[in-house]
Each structure stands twice: as structure tokens, then as C-alpha cells.
């Protein structure tokens, strides 16, 4: 896993072979961030990475200048790996929360300019995630939500939906808080 651009550009992190998480591919991640440049300036933004997995997106957000990144990951080994990666880059702009994403979203009293969610594609609650993000008011008024999911989901009818990008088998649905 590598950081694509920014102040930590080119840093590599070896993901343990025992991991169940599938990191977003470099190809998909690079293309997504190219699209996102038209929506948001990451410098000085706050970001939330749900189902953080390997921490790849969190690291990319920190590298691009986010002032605060909160990563939520339930798996103990994955959380430990994320923590090790953050220590290697030596930033204090990151907060790792080891716990259930759904409980976190319900209890979260902070708003973020950017929220990214990459749940397991087979997660039964996956179709409910966009509604939960907006119902719990965790996006700022000008906030952006990016949802990674498989081919079998379509969110184009959601009132906050803006566009969908597909890179191989990776689908990103982009939502905004602007209506």
C-alpha cells in the first residue's frame, strides 16, 4: 500500500498477508482523488474514514493536508496496523477509534467536511449507510460523502446523490449535503 501524493507521497506500508481487508487499489484511489479535487480542498478540512480497514484512505487524507482525520475500524488487528502506519508518518492530526461504525455514527457529535465509507461489500446493512450519514448530521453544510461499494448497489435515487464513478469492480457513489 502506498500514499499517492502530498507531503507523505511515495511512502509504502506492507499489509500483513493475514488481513481480511481489501485496500482500495492505487488506480481507483488515484482516480477518485483526481475527481474529488473538483469538489473539495482537503487542506484544512476535517475528515472521517469509516470502515478504515488498512488506513489507506486516512493516510492519503493526512498526506493531502487534512487538519484532522478520524478513522473508525472495528477489527483489532486492522486498528493496530493503522496505528503503526500513523506512528511511522509521525502526525498528531489523526484519531483512531476502534469500534462499531454504526454505533459511532449514531453517537458522533462532530461534523466533517469529508466522510469516506468502505464497508465490506457483503455487509447486510450496506444499503442503509448513506441514510445513516445524513440522518445523523455528521457532514457540514458543504460536506462531501464518498461511499465505496460493489456493482450490485445503486444509490442514484438518493436525494443527496451527485455522481457515481466506476474503476474496475470498485464503485464510488458521491453525495453532497447541498440540496
Tab-separated table of N, CA and C in Angstrom:
chain	number	residue	atom	x	y	z
A	1	UNK	N	0.860	-1.159	0.000
A	1	UNK	CA	0.000	0.000	0.000
A	1	UNK	C	0.908	1.225	0.000
A	2	UNK	N	0.540	2.229	-0.832
A	2	UNK	CA	1.366	3.438	-0.877
A	2	UNK	C	0.497	4.688	-0.857
A	3	UNK	N	1.120	5.773	-0.437
A	3	UNK	CA	0.458	7.073	-0.449
A	3	UNK	C	0.738	7.696	-1.811
A	4	UNK	N	-0.314	8.125	-2.497
A	4	UNK	CA	-0.230	8.595	-3.875
A	4	UNK	C	0.428	9.961	-3.999
A	5	UNK	N	-0.017	10.938	-3.203
A	5	UNK	CA	0.517	12.297	-3.345
A	5	UNK	C	0.461	13.037	-2.020
A	6	UNK	N	1.018	14.245	-2.007
A	6	UNK	CA	1.008	15.059	-0.802
A	6	UNK	C	2.316	14.990	-0.060
A	7	UNK	N	2.280	15.398	1.204
A	7	UNK	CA	3.523	15.500	1.974
A	7	UNK	C	4.141	14.141	2.312
A	8	UNK	N	3.358	13.092	2.260
A	8	UNK	CA	3.883	11.741	2.530
A	8	UNK	C	3.958	10.897	1.258
A	9	UNK	N	3.926	11.550	0.115
A	9	UNK	CA	3.922	10.879	-1.190
A	9	UNK	C	5.021	9.819	-1.285
A	10	UNK	N	4.607	8.652	-1.796
A	10	UNK	CA	5.558	7.573	-2.039
A	10	UNK	C	5.823	6.666	-0.858
A	11	UNK	N	5.316	7.004	0.310
A	11	UNK	CA	5.530	6.122	1.468
A	11	UNK	C	4.815	4.803	1.229
A	12	UNK	N	5.501	3.711	1.546
A	12	UNK	CA	4.941	2.368	1.379
A	12	UNK	C	4.728	1.725	2.739
A	13	UNK	N	3.674	0.934	2.821
A	13	UNK	CA	3.357	0.191	4.038
A	13	UNK	C	2.993	-1.225	3.628
A	14	UNK	N	3.631	-2.198	4.215
A	14	UNK	CA	3.377	-3.596	3.880
A	14	UNK	C	2.211	-4.117	4.702
A	15	UNK	N	1.155	-4.505	4.001
A	15	UNK	CA	-0.046	-5.032	4.656
A	15	UNK	C	0.187	-6.504	4.986
A	16	UNK	N	-0.052	-6.893	6.230
A	16	UNK	CA	0.108	-8.312	6.579
A	16	UNK	C	-0.767	-9.212	5.714
A	17	UNK	N	-0.240	-10.350	5.354
A	17	UNK	CA	-0.970	-11.290	4.490
A	17	UNK	C	-2.228	-11.847	5.148
A	18	UNK	N	-2.300	-11.775	6.453
A	18	UNK	CA	-3.442	-12.316	7.188
A	18	UNK	C	-4.649	-11.379	7.174
A	19	UNK	N	-4.514	-10.185	6.601
A	19	UNK	CA	-5.601	-9.212	6.622
A	19	UNK	C	-6.779	-9.659	5.789
A	20	UNK	N	-7.980	-9.391	6.329
A	20	UNK	CA	-9.215	-9.663	5.603
A	20	UNK	C	-9.606	-8.458	4.763
A	21	UNK	N	-9.097	-7.277	5.115
A	21	UNK	CA	-9.464	-6.041	4.412
A	21	UNK	C	-8.852	-6.013	3.022
A	22	UNK	N	-9.603	-5.429	2.072
A	22	UNK	CA	-9.070	-5.217	0.737
A	22	UNK	C	-8.884	-3.716	0.586
A	23	UNK	N	-7.622	-3.265	0.537
A	23	UNK	CA	-7.424	-1.823	0.394
A	23	UNK	C	-7.909	-1.350	-0.978
A	24	UNK	N	-8.396	-0.133	-1.027
A	24	UNK	CA	-8.777	0.464	-2.301
A	24	UNK	C	-7.536	0.473	-3.182
A	25	UNK	N	-7.659	0.001	-4.402
A	25	UNK	CA	-6.495	-0.091	-5.287
A	25	UNK	C	-5.911	1.294	-5.542
A	26	UNK	N	-4.605	1.338	-5.808
A	26	UNK	CA	-3.959	2.613	-6.115
A	26	UNK	C	-4.620	3.283	-7.315
A	27	UNK	N	-4.972	2.485	-8.324
A	27	UNK	CA	-5.611	3.011	-9.528
A	27	UNK	C	-6.935	3.703	-9.182
A	28	UNK	N	-7.771	3.007	-8.413
A	28	UNK	CA	-9.076	3.570	-8.038
A	28	UNK	C	-8.898	4.778	-7.120
A	29	UNK	N	-7.984	4.669	-6.180
A	29	UNK	CA	-7.760	5.753	-5.221
A	29	UNK	C	-7.250	7.012	-5.933
A	30	UNK	N	-6.294	6.849	-6.830
A	30	UNK	CA	-5.749	7.997	-7.546
A	30	UNK	C	-6.813	8.671	-8.405
A	31	UNK	N	-7.592	7.881	-9.123
A	31	UNK	CA	-8.648	8.448	-9.954
A	31	UNK	C	-9.727	9.127	-9.116
A	32	UNK	N	-10.107	8.508	-8.016
A	32	UNK	CA	-11.105	9.114	-7.143
A	32	UNK	C	-10.627	10.469	-6.631
A	33	UNK	N	-9.404	10.535	-6.140
A	33	UNK	CA	-8.908	11.794	-5.598
A	33	UNK	C	-8.767	12.859	-6.686
A	34	UNK	N	-8.491	12.460	-7.908
A	34	UNK	CA	-8.478	13.429	-9.014
A	34	UNK	C	-9.869	14.040	-9.214
A	35	UNK	N	-10.904	13.202	-9.112
A	35	UNK	CA	-12.285	13.691	-9.230
A	35	UNK	C	-12.630	14.589	-8.039
A	36	UNK	N	-12.231	14.189	-6.855
A	36	UNK	CA	-12.595	14.922	-5.641
A	36	UNK	C	-11.987	16.321	-5.583
A	37	UNK	N	-10.872	16.530	-6.283
A	37	UNK	CA	-10.260	17.869	-6.305
A	37	UNK	C	-11.246	18.923	-6.809
A	38	UNK	N	-12.186	18.518	-7.647
A	38	UNK	CA	-13.200	19.443	-8.143
A	38	UNK	C	-14.292	19.742	-7.133
A	39	UNK	N	-14.349	18.963	-6.062
A	39	UNK	CA	-15.404	19.124	-5.060
A	39	UNK	C	-14.922	19.760	-3.760
A	40	UNK	N	-13.687	19.432	-3.359
A	40	UNK	CA	-13.251	19.797	-2.012
A	40	UNK	C	-11.757	20.087	-1.994
A	41	UNK	N	-11.392	21.057	-1.159
A	41	UNK	CA	-9.989	21.345	-0.882
A	41	UNK	C	-9.678	20.652	0.441
A	42	UNK	N	-8.843	19.640	0.382
A	42	UNK	CA	-8.592	18.851	1.586
A	42	UNK	C	-7.787	19.599	2.640
A	43	UNK	N	-6.981	20.574	2.205
A	43	UNK	CA	-6.194	21.320	3.187
A	43	UNK	C	-7.124	22.022	4.158
A	44	UNK	N	-6.814	21.877	5.405
A	44	UNK	CA	-7.579	22.481	6.493
A	44	UNK	C	-8.965	21.877	6.686
A	45	UNK	N	-9.264	20.766	6.044
A	45	UNK	CA	-10.552	20.093	6.222
A	45	UNK	C	-10.466	19.075	7.350
A	46	UNK	N	-11.644	18.669	7.806
A	46	UNK	CA	-11.724	17.543	8.733
A	46	UNK	C	-12.344	16.380	7.969
A	47	UNK	N	-11.870	15.176	8.261
A	47	UNK	CA	-12.325	14.006	7.510
A	47	UNK	C	-12.589	12.840	8.443
A	48	UNK	N	-13.513	12.003	8.001
A	48	UNK	CA	-13.897	10.802	8.733
A	48	UNK	C	-13.788	9.620	7.783
A	49	UNK	N	-13.050	8.597	8.192
A	49	UNK	CA	-12.853	7.383	7.397
A	49	UNK	C	-13.531	6.232	8.133
A	50	UNK	N	-14.686	5.816	7.608
A	50	UNK	CA	-15.453	4.734	8.238
A	50	UNK	C	-15.094	3.389	7.608
A	51	UNK	N	-15.033	2.350	8.411
A	51	UNK	CA	-14.572	1.027	7.976
A	51	UNK	C	-13.155	1.215	7.414
A	52	UNK	N	-12.280	1.790	8.203
A	52	UNK	CA	-10.965	2.253	7.738
A	52	UNK	C	-10.067	1.142	7.208
A	53	UNK	N	-10.282	-0.102	7.622
A	53	UNK	CA	-9.528	-1.231	7.051
A	53	UNK	C	-8.036	-1.125	7.235
A	54	UNK	N	-7.312	-0.829	6.160
A	54	UNK	CA	-5.851	-0.711	6.208
A	54	UNK	C	-5.409	0.705	6.548
A	55	UNK	N	-6.327	1.656	6.517
A	55	UNK	CA	-5.973	3.048	6.766
A	55	UNK	C	-5.488	3.778	5.529
A	56	UNK	N	-5.573	3.149	4.381
A	56	UNK	CA	-5.074	3.729	3.135
A	56	UNK	C	-5.688	5.104	2.846
A	57	UNK	N	-6.992	5.222	2.987
A	57	UNK	CA	-7.665	6.498	2.710
A	57	UNK	C	-7.297	7.529	3.778
A	58	UNK	N	-7.243	7.123	5.034
A	58	UNK	CA	-6.855	8.035	6.113
A	58	UNK	C	-5.462	8.603	5.865
A	59	UNK	N	-4.535	7.754	5.487
A	59	UNK	CA	-3.167	8.198	5.217
A	59	UNK	C	-3.131	9.167	4.040
A	60	UNK	N	-3.912	8.867	3.013
A	60	UNK	CA	-3.968	9.746	1.844
A	60	UNK	C	-4.542	11.117	2.230
A	61	UNK	N	-5.559	11.125	3.065
A	61	UNK	CA	-6.167	12.380	3.509
A	61	UNK	C	-5.183	13.209	4.336
A	62	UNK	N	-4.450	12.558	5.211
A	62	UNK	CA	-3.440	13.263	6.008
A	62	UNK	C	-2.346	13.823	5.107
A	63	UNK	N	-1.939	13.054	4.127
A	63	UNK	CA	-0.899	13.489	3.204
A	63	UNK	C	-1.337	14.700	2.392
A	64	UNK	N	-2.638	14.797	2.139
A	64	UNK	CA	-3.179	15.908	1.338
A	64	UNK	C	-3.524	17.130	2.176
A	65	UNK	N	-3.189	17.103	3.455
A	65	UNK	CA	-3.292	18.302	4.268
A	65	UNK	C	-4.489	18.434	5.183
A	66	UNK	N	-5.260	17.381	5.359
A	66	UNK	CA	-6.384	17.472	6.298
A	66	UNK	C	-5.872	17.830	7.693
A	67	UNK	N	-6.605	18.697	8.354
A	67	UNK	CA	-6.220	19.119	9.697
A	67	UNK	C	-6.556	18.075	10.754
A	68	UNK	N	-7.567	17.274	10.471
A	68	UNK	CA	-7.931	16.194	11.382
A	68	UNK	C	-8.556	15.071	10.572
A	69	UNK	N	-8.120	13.853	10.858
A	69	UNK	CA	-8.718	12.666	10.259
A	69	UNK	C	-9.063	11.711	11.392
A	70	UNK	N	-10.306	11.288	11.409
A	70	UNK	CA	-10.770	10.295	12.377
A	70	UNK	C	-11.024	9.013	11.601
A	71	UNK	N	-10.407	7.930	12.047
A	71	UNK	CA	-10.595	6.609	11.428
A	71	UNK	C	-11.344	5.717	12.393
A	72	UNK	N	-12.368	5.043	11.883
A	72	UNK	CA	-13.143	4.123	12.704
A	72	UNK	C	-12.994	2.727	12.109
A	73	UNK	N	-12.503	1.809	12.924
A	73	UNK	CA	-12.267	0.435	12.482
A	73	UNK	C	-12.554	-0.515	13.641
A	74	UNK	N	-13.357	-1.534	13.401
A	74	UNK	CA	-13.751	-2.473	14.450
A	74	UNK	C	-12.707	-3.565	14.693
A	75	UNK	N	-12.040	-4.003	13.645
A	75	UNK	CA	-11.109	-5.124	13.772
A	75	UNK	C	-9.836	-4.706	14.528
A	76	UNK	N	-9.505	-5.461	15.563
A	76	UNK	CA	-8.356	-5.145	16.425
A	76	UNK	C	-7.046	-5.117	15.652
A	77	UNK	N	-6.811	-6.125	14.805
A	77	UNK	CA	-5.554	-6.198	14.054
A	77	UNK	C	-5.449	-5.069	13.031
A	78	UNK	N	-6.547	-4.748	12.391
A	78	UNK	CA	-6.540	-3.659	11.422
A	78	UNK	C	-6.285	-2.324	12.122
A	79	UNK	N	-6.929	-2.119	13.260
A	79	UNK	CA	-6.720	-0.887	14.027
A	79	UNK	C	-5.256	-0.775	14.464
A	80	UNK	N	-4.679	-1.851	14.883
A	80	UNK	CA	-3.263	-1.850	15.295
A	80	UNK	C	-2.369	-1.476	14.106
A	81	UNK	N	-2.670	-2.025	12.926
A	81	UNK	CA	-1.893	-1.715	11.728
A	81	UNK	C	-2.014	-0.221	11.376
A	82	UNK	N	-3.225	0.314	11.430
A	82	UNK	CA	-3.429	1.737	11.155
A	82	UNK	C	-2.608	2.574	12.128
A	83	UNK	N	-2.666	2.225	13.398
A	83	UNK	CA	-1.923	2.953	14.415
A	83	UNK	C	-0.419	2.927	14.124
A	84	UNK	N	0.102	1.776	13.715
A	84	UNK	CA	1.531	1.669	13.375
A	84	UNK	C	1.884	2.567	12.187
A	85	UNK	N	1.035	2.598	11.173
A	85	UNK	CA	1.276	3.449	9.993
A	85	UNK	C	1.290	4.919	10.375
A	86	UNK	N	0.355	5.324	11.215
A	86	UNK	CA	0.283	6.723	11.648
A	86	UNK	C	1.531	7.084	12.439
A	87	UNK	N	1.985	6.187	13.284
A	87	UNK	CA	3.210	6.454	14.050
A	87	UNK	C	4.412	6.598	13.115
A	88	UNK	N	4.440	5.827	12.034
A	88	UNK	CA	5.561	5.916	11.084
A	88	UNK	C	5.616	7.273	10.392
A	89	UNK	N	4.462	7.870	10.098
A	89	UNK	CA	4.499	9.182	9.459
A	89	UNK	C	4.610	10.305	10.485
A	90	UNK	N	4.325	9.999	11.737
A	90	UNK	CA	4.560	10.948	12.821
A	90	UNK	C	3.660	12.166	12.831
A	91	UNK	N	2.373	11.965	12.730
A	91	UNK	CA	1.437	13.089	12.776
A	91	UNK	C	0.570	13.019	14.024
A	92	UNK	N	0.141	14.178	14.473
A	92	UNK	CA	-0.784	14.232	15.604
A	92	UNK	C	-2.179	14.668	15.149
A	93	UNK	N	-2.423	14.612	13.845
A	93	UNK	CA	-3.697	15.040	13.276
A	93	UNK	C	-4.653	13.873	13.044
A	94	UNK	N	-4.384	12.767	13.679
A	94	UNK	CA	-5.177	11.563	13.453
A	94	UNK	C	-5.723	11.038	14.765
A	95	UNK	N	-6.967	10.582	14.703
A	95	UNK	CA	-7.576	9.919	15.850
A	95	UNK	C	-8.132	8.583	15.376
A	96	UNK	N	-7.726	7.530	16.033
A	96	UNK	CA	-8.206	6.191	15.711
A	96	UNK	C	-9.229	5.765	16.743
A	97	UNK	N	-10.379	5.336	16.245
A	97	UNK	CA	-11.423	4.821	17.127
A	97	UNK	C	-11.656	3.375	16.753
A	98	UNK	N	-11.397	2.491	17.694
A	98	UNK	CA	-11.649	1.077	17.463
A	98	UNK	C	-13.044	0.775	17.983
A	99	UNK	N	-13.944	0.509	17.028
A	99	UNK	CA	-15.306	0.250	17.444
A	99	UNK	C	-16.233	0.096	16.253
A	100	UNK	N	-17.482	-0.111	16.566
A	100	UNK	CA	-18.523	-0.326	15.583
A	100	UNK	C	-18.882	0.992	14.891
A	101	UNK	N	-18.834	1.003	13.572
A	101	UNK	CA	-19.123	2.200	12.787
A	101	UNK	C	-20.543	2.695	13.037
A	102	UNK	N	-21.511	1.799	13.075
A	102	UNK	CA	-22.908	2.210	13.227
A	102	UNK	C	-23.156	2.876	14.575
A	103	UNK	N	-22.545	2.353	15.626
A	103	UNK	CA	-22.666	2.983	16.939
A	103	UNK	C	-21.978	4.341	16.942
A	104	UNK	N	-20.806	4.412	16.303
A	104	UNK	CA	-20.080	5.676	16.231
A	104	UNK	C	-20.915	6.746	15.527
A	105	UNK	N	-21.482	6.401	14.382
A	105	UNK	CA	-22.259	7.371	13.604
A	105	UNK	C	-23.455	7.883	14.412
A	106	UNK	N	-24.108	7.009	15.151
A	106	UNK	CA	-25.268	7.420	15.952
A	106	UNK	C	-24.876	8.364	17.090
A	107	UNK	N	-23.682	8.138	17.653
A	107	UNK	CA	-23.252	8.923	18.813
A	107	UNK	C	-22.363	10.115	18.458
A	108	UNK	N	-21.935	10.211	17.238
A	108	UNK	CA	-20.983	11.248	16.830
A	108	UNK	C	-21.611	12.636	16.971
A	109	UNK	N	-20.911	13.526	17.652
A	109	UNK	CA	-21.421	14.890	17.813
A	109	UNK	C	-20.526	15.906	17.095
A	110	UNK	N	-19.682	15.406	16.192
A	110	UNK	CA	-18.803	16.263	15.407
A	110	UNK	C	-19.246	16.217	13.942
A	111	UNK	N	-19.024	17.302	13.232
A	111	UNK	CA	-19.299	17.324	11.804
A	111	UNK	C	-17.977	17.350	11.038
A	112	UNK	N	-17.996	16.790	9.829
A	112	UNK	CA	-16.803	16.681	8.993
A	112	UNK	C	-17.097	17.242	7.606
A	113	UNK	N	-16.068	17.816	6.981
A	113	UNK	CA	-16.215	18.284	5.607
A	113	UNK	C	-16.199	17.112	4.625
A	114	UNK	N	-15.541	16.025	5.026
A	114	UNK	CA	-15.418	14.870	4.135
A	114	UNK	C	-15.609	13.588	4.931
A	115	UNK	N	-16.470	12.716	4.418
A	115	UNK	CA	-16.677	11.395	5.019
A	115	UNK	C	-16.498	10.365	3.920
A	116	UNK	N	-15.707	9.335	4.232
A	116	UNK	CA	-15.477	8.231	3.311
A	116	UNK	C	-15.885	6.948	4.019
A	117	UNK	N	-16.613	6.073	3.334
A	117	UNK	CA	-17.004	4.788	3.915
A	117	UNK	C	-16.723	3.683	2.911
A	118	UNK	N	-16.027	2.653	3.367
A	118	UNK	CA	-15.701	1.493	2.540
A	118	UNK	C	-16.022	0.226	3.319
A	119	UNK	N	-17.324	-0.066	3.474
A	119	UNK	CA	-17.705	-1.256	4.235
A	119	UNK	C	-17.454	-2.529	3.435
A	120	UNK	N	-17.442	-3.670	4.108
A	120	UNK	CA	-17.398	-4.934	3.364
A	120	UNK	C	-18.591	-4.978	2.406
A	121	UNK	N	-18.348	-5.335	1.165
A	121	UNK	CA	-19.404	-5.311	0.155
A	121	UNK	C	-20.581	-6.222	0.508
A	122	UNK	N	-20.345	-7.262	1.284
A	122	UNK	CA	-21.416	-8.199	1.648
A	122	UNK	C	-22.137	-7.808	2.940
A	123	UNK	N	-21.801	-6.677	3.519
A	123	UNK	CA	-22.415	-6.237	4.764
A	123	UNK	C	-23.918	-6.047	4.568
A	124	UNK	N	-24.762	-6.736	5.353
A	124	UNK	CA	-26.215	-6.628	5.167
A	124	UNK	C	-26.745	-5.198	5.306
A	125	UNK	N	-26.123	-4.400	6.181
A	125	UNK	CA	-26.591	-3.027	6.415
A	125	UNK	C	-26.064	-2.027	5.389
A	126	UNK	N	-25.262	-2.479	4.436
A	126	UNK	CA	-24.631	-1.579	3.471
A	126	UNK	C	-25.616	-0.604	2.821
A	127	UNK	N	-26.785	-1.035	2.351
A	127	UNK	CA	-27.697	-0.090	1.683
A	127	UNK	C	-28.205	1.039	2.581
A	128	UNK	N	-28.111	0.875	3.901
A	128	UNK	CA	-28.632	1.888	4.823
A	128	UNK	C	-27.612	2.974	5.168
A	129	UNK	N	-26.369	2.778	4.786
A	129	UNK	CA	-25.299	3.681	5.234
A	129	UNK	C	-25.499	5.124	4.774
A	130	UNK	N	-25.795	5.399	3.505
A	130	UNK	CA	-25.988	6.816	3.139
A	130	UNK	C	-27.071	7.500	3.974
A	131	UNK	N	-28.193	6.833	4.192
A	131	UNK	CA	-29.254	7.430	5.007
A	131	UNK	C	-28.779	7.708	6.429
A	132	UNK	N	-27.979	6.808	6.976
A	132	UNK	CA	-27.485	6.999	8.343
A	132	UNK	C	-26.526	8.188	8.434
A	133	UNK	N	-25.703	8.367	7.404
A	133	UNK	CA	-24.768	9.503	7.393
A	133	UNK	C	-25.551	10.815	7.453
A	134	UNK	N	-26.579	10.928	6.627
A	134	UNK	CA	-27.339	12.184	6.573
A	134	UNK	C	-28.297	12.338	7.756
A	135	UNK	N	-28.888	11.256	8.221
A	135	UNK	CA	-29.815	11.333	9.357
A	135	UNK	C	-29.107	11.762	10.637
A	136	UNK	N	-27.845	11.392	10.761
A	136	UNK	CA	-27.101	11.709	11.979
A	136	UNK	C	-26.291	12.995	11.876
A	137	UNK	N	-26.447	13.706	10.764
A	137	UNK	CA	-25.909	15.062	10.624
A	137	UNK	C	-24.400	15.160	10.900
A	138	UNK	N	-23.631	14.235	10.337
A	138	UNK	CA	-22.187	14.289	10.576
A	138	UNK	C	-21.421	15.020	9.477
A	139	UNK	N	-22.119	15.445	8.427
A	139	UNK	CA	-21.494	16.248	7.374
A	139	UNK	C	-21.780	17.729	7.604
A	140	UNK	N	-20.788	18.566	7.342
A	140	UNK	CA	-21.026	20.009	7.371
A	140	UNK	C	-21.975	20.364	6.235
A	141	UNK	N	-22.470	21.598	6.248
A	141	UNK	CA	-23.418	22.030	5.211
A	141	UNK	C	-22.854	21.871	3.806
A	142	UNK	N	-21.562	22.091	3.641
A	142	UNK	CA	-20.919	21.944	2.337
A	142	UNK	C	-20.162	20.619	2.220
A	143	UNK	N	-20.492	19.670	3.106
A	143	UNK	CA	-19.753	18.418	3.199
A	143	UNK	C	-19.958	17.473	2.024
A	144	UNK	N	-19.007	16.558	1.892
A	144	UNK	CA	-18.996	15.575	0.820
A	144	UNK	C	-18.854	14.175	1.421
A	145	UNK	N	-19.666	13.248	0.924
A	145	UNK	CA	-19.629	11.856	1.373
A	145	UNK	C	-19.335	10.971	0.178
A	146	UNK	N	-18.303	10.136	0.309
A	146	UNK	CA	-17.949	9.174	-0.738
A	146	UNK	C	-18.133	7.780	-0.170
A	147	UNK	N	-18.873	6.968	-0.924
A	147	UNK	CA	-19.247	5.629	-0.482
A	147	UNK	C	-18.730	4.616	-1.487
A	148	UNK	N	-17.828	3.753	-1.036
A	148	UNK	CA	-17.305	2.685	-1.896
A	148	UNK	C	-18.175	1.448	-1.714
A	149	UNK	N	-18.573	0.849	-2.848
A	149	UNK	CA	-19.451	-0.315	-2.781
A	149	UNK	C	-19.288	-1.152	-4.040
A	150	UNK	N	-19.923	-2.295	-4.054
A	150	UNK	CA	-19.853	-3.202	-5.196
A	150	UNK	C	-20.846	-2.835	-6.287
A	151	UNK	N	-20.812	-3.599	-7.364
A	151	UNK	CA	-21.661	-3.354	-8.532
A	151	UNK	C	-23.151	-3.535	-8.268
A	152	UNK	N	-23.504	-4.291	-7.252
A	152	UNK	CA	-24.918	-4.630	-7.045
A	152	UNK	C	-25.726	-3.523	-6.378
A	153	UNK	N	-25.081	-2.427	-5.993
A	153	UNK	CA	-25.790	-1.341	-5.320
A	153	UNK	C	-25.903	-0.124	-6.237
A	154	UNK	N	-27.067	0.522	-6.168
A	154	UNK	CA	-27.299	1.738	-6.944
A	154	UNK	C	-27.940	2.760	-6.022
A	155	UNK	N	-27.280	3.901	-5.859
A	155	UNK	CA	-27.777	4.945	-4.966
A	155	UNK	C	-28.184	6.198	-5.727
A	156	UNK	N	-28.341	6.089	-7.032
A	156	UNK	CA	-28.611	7.261	-7.866
A	156	UNK	C	-29.948	7.940	-7.548
A	157	UNK	N	-30.859	7.271	-6.877
A	157	UNK	CA	-32.134	7.874	-6.499
A	157	UNK	C	-32.090	8.574	-5.143
A	158	UNK	N	-30.966	8.459	-4.447
A	158	UNK	CA	-30.848	9.085	-3.129
A	158	UNK	C	-30.868	10.611	-3.293
A	159	UNK	N	-31.586	11.328	-2.439
A	159	UNK	CA	-31.711	12.782	-2.604
A	159	UNK	C	-30.382	13.553	-2.536
A	160	UNK	N	-29.355	12.989	-1.929
A	160	UNK	CA	-28.059	13.663	-1.808
A	160	UNK	C	-27.040	13.176	-2.836
A	161	UNK	N	-27.439	12.235	-3.677
A	161	UNK	CA	-26.537	11.657	-4.676
A	161	UNK	C	-26.129	12.706	-5.716
A	162	UNK	N	-24.830	12.684	-6.089
A	162	UNK	CA	-24.319	13.607	-7.095
A	162	UNK	C	-23.842	12.857	-8.334
A	163	UNK	N	-22.996	11.853	-8.127
A	163	UNK	CA	-22.474	11.086	-9.258
A	163	UNK	C	-21.866	9.774	-8.784
A	164	UNK	N	-21.634	8.900	-9.763
A	164	UNK	CA	-21.028	7.595	-9.493
A	164	UNK	C	-19.823	7.442	-10.407
A	165	UNK	N	-18.752	6.941	-9.848
A	165	UNK	CA	-17.545	6.649	-10.611
A	165	UNK	C	-17.234	5.171	-10.444
A	166	UNK	N	-16.836	4.534	-11.540
A	166	UNK	CA	-16.526	3.102	-11.526
A	166	UNK	C	-15.108	2.904	-12.034
A	167	UNK	N	-14.308	2.196	-11.260
A	167	UNK	CA	-12.937	1.856	-11.634
A	167	UNK	C	-12.771	0.347	-11.434
A	168	UNK	N	-12.918	-0.401	-12.521
A	168	UNK	CA	-12.885	-1.860	-12.431
A	168	UNK	C	-14.106	-2.328	-11.672
A	169	UNK	N	-13.883	-3.088	-10.605
A	169	UNK	CA	-15.000	-3.583	-9.791
A	169	UNK	C	-15.311	-2.656	-8.620
A	170	UNK	N	-14.622	-1.518	-8.554
A	170	UNK	CA	-14.806	-0.574	-7.462
A	170	UNK	C	-15.771	0.527	-7.909
A	171	UNK	N	-16.812	0.735	-7.131
A	171	UNK	CA	-17.811	1.767	-7.387
A	171	UNK	C	-17.761	2.799	-6.274
A	172	UNK	N	-17.729	4.061	-6.669
A	172	UNK	CA	-17.786	5.147	-5.703
A	172	UNK	C	-19.037	5.962	-5.993
A	173	UNK	N	-19.927	6.063	-5.013
A	173	UNK	CA	-21.056	6.964	-5.117
A	173	UNK	C	-20.712	8.199	-4.313
A	174	UNK	N	-20.927	9.363	-4.922
A	174	UNK	CA	-20.573	10.625	-4.289
A	174	UNK	C	-21.861	11.359	-3.944
A	175	UNK	N	-21.902	11.835	-2.698
A	175	UNK	CA	-23.075	12.532	-2.168
A	175	UNK	C	-22.615	13.882	-1.602
A	176	UNK	N	-23.510	14.841	-1.630
A	176	UNK	CA	-23.208	16.131	-1.028
A	176	UNK	C	-24.344	16.527	-0.102
A	177	UNK	N	-24.005	17.369	0.841
A	177	UNK	CA	-25.030	17.831	1.775
A	177	UNK	C	-25.836	18.977	1.182
A	178	UNK	N	-25.352	19.532	0.090
A	178	UNK	CA	-26.100	20.593	-0.594
A	178	UNK	C	-27.306	19.981	-1.285
A	179	UNK	N	-28.443	20.624	-1.184
A	179	UNK	CA	-29.641	20.075	-1.847
A	179	UNK	C	-30.165	21.006	-2.893
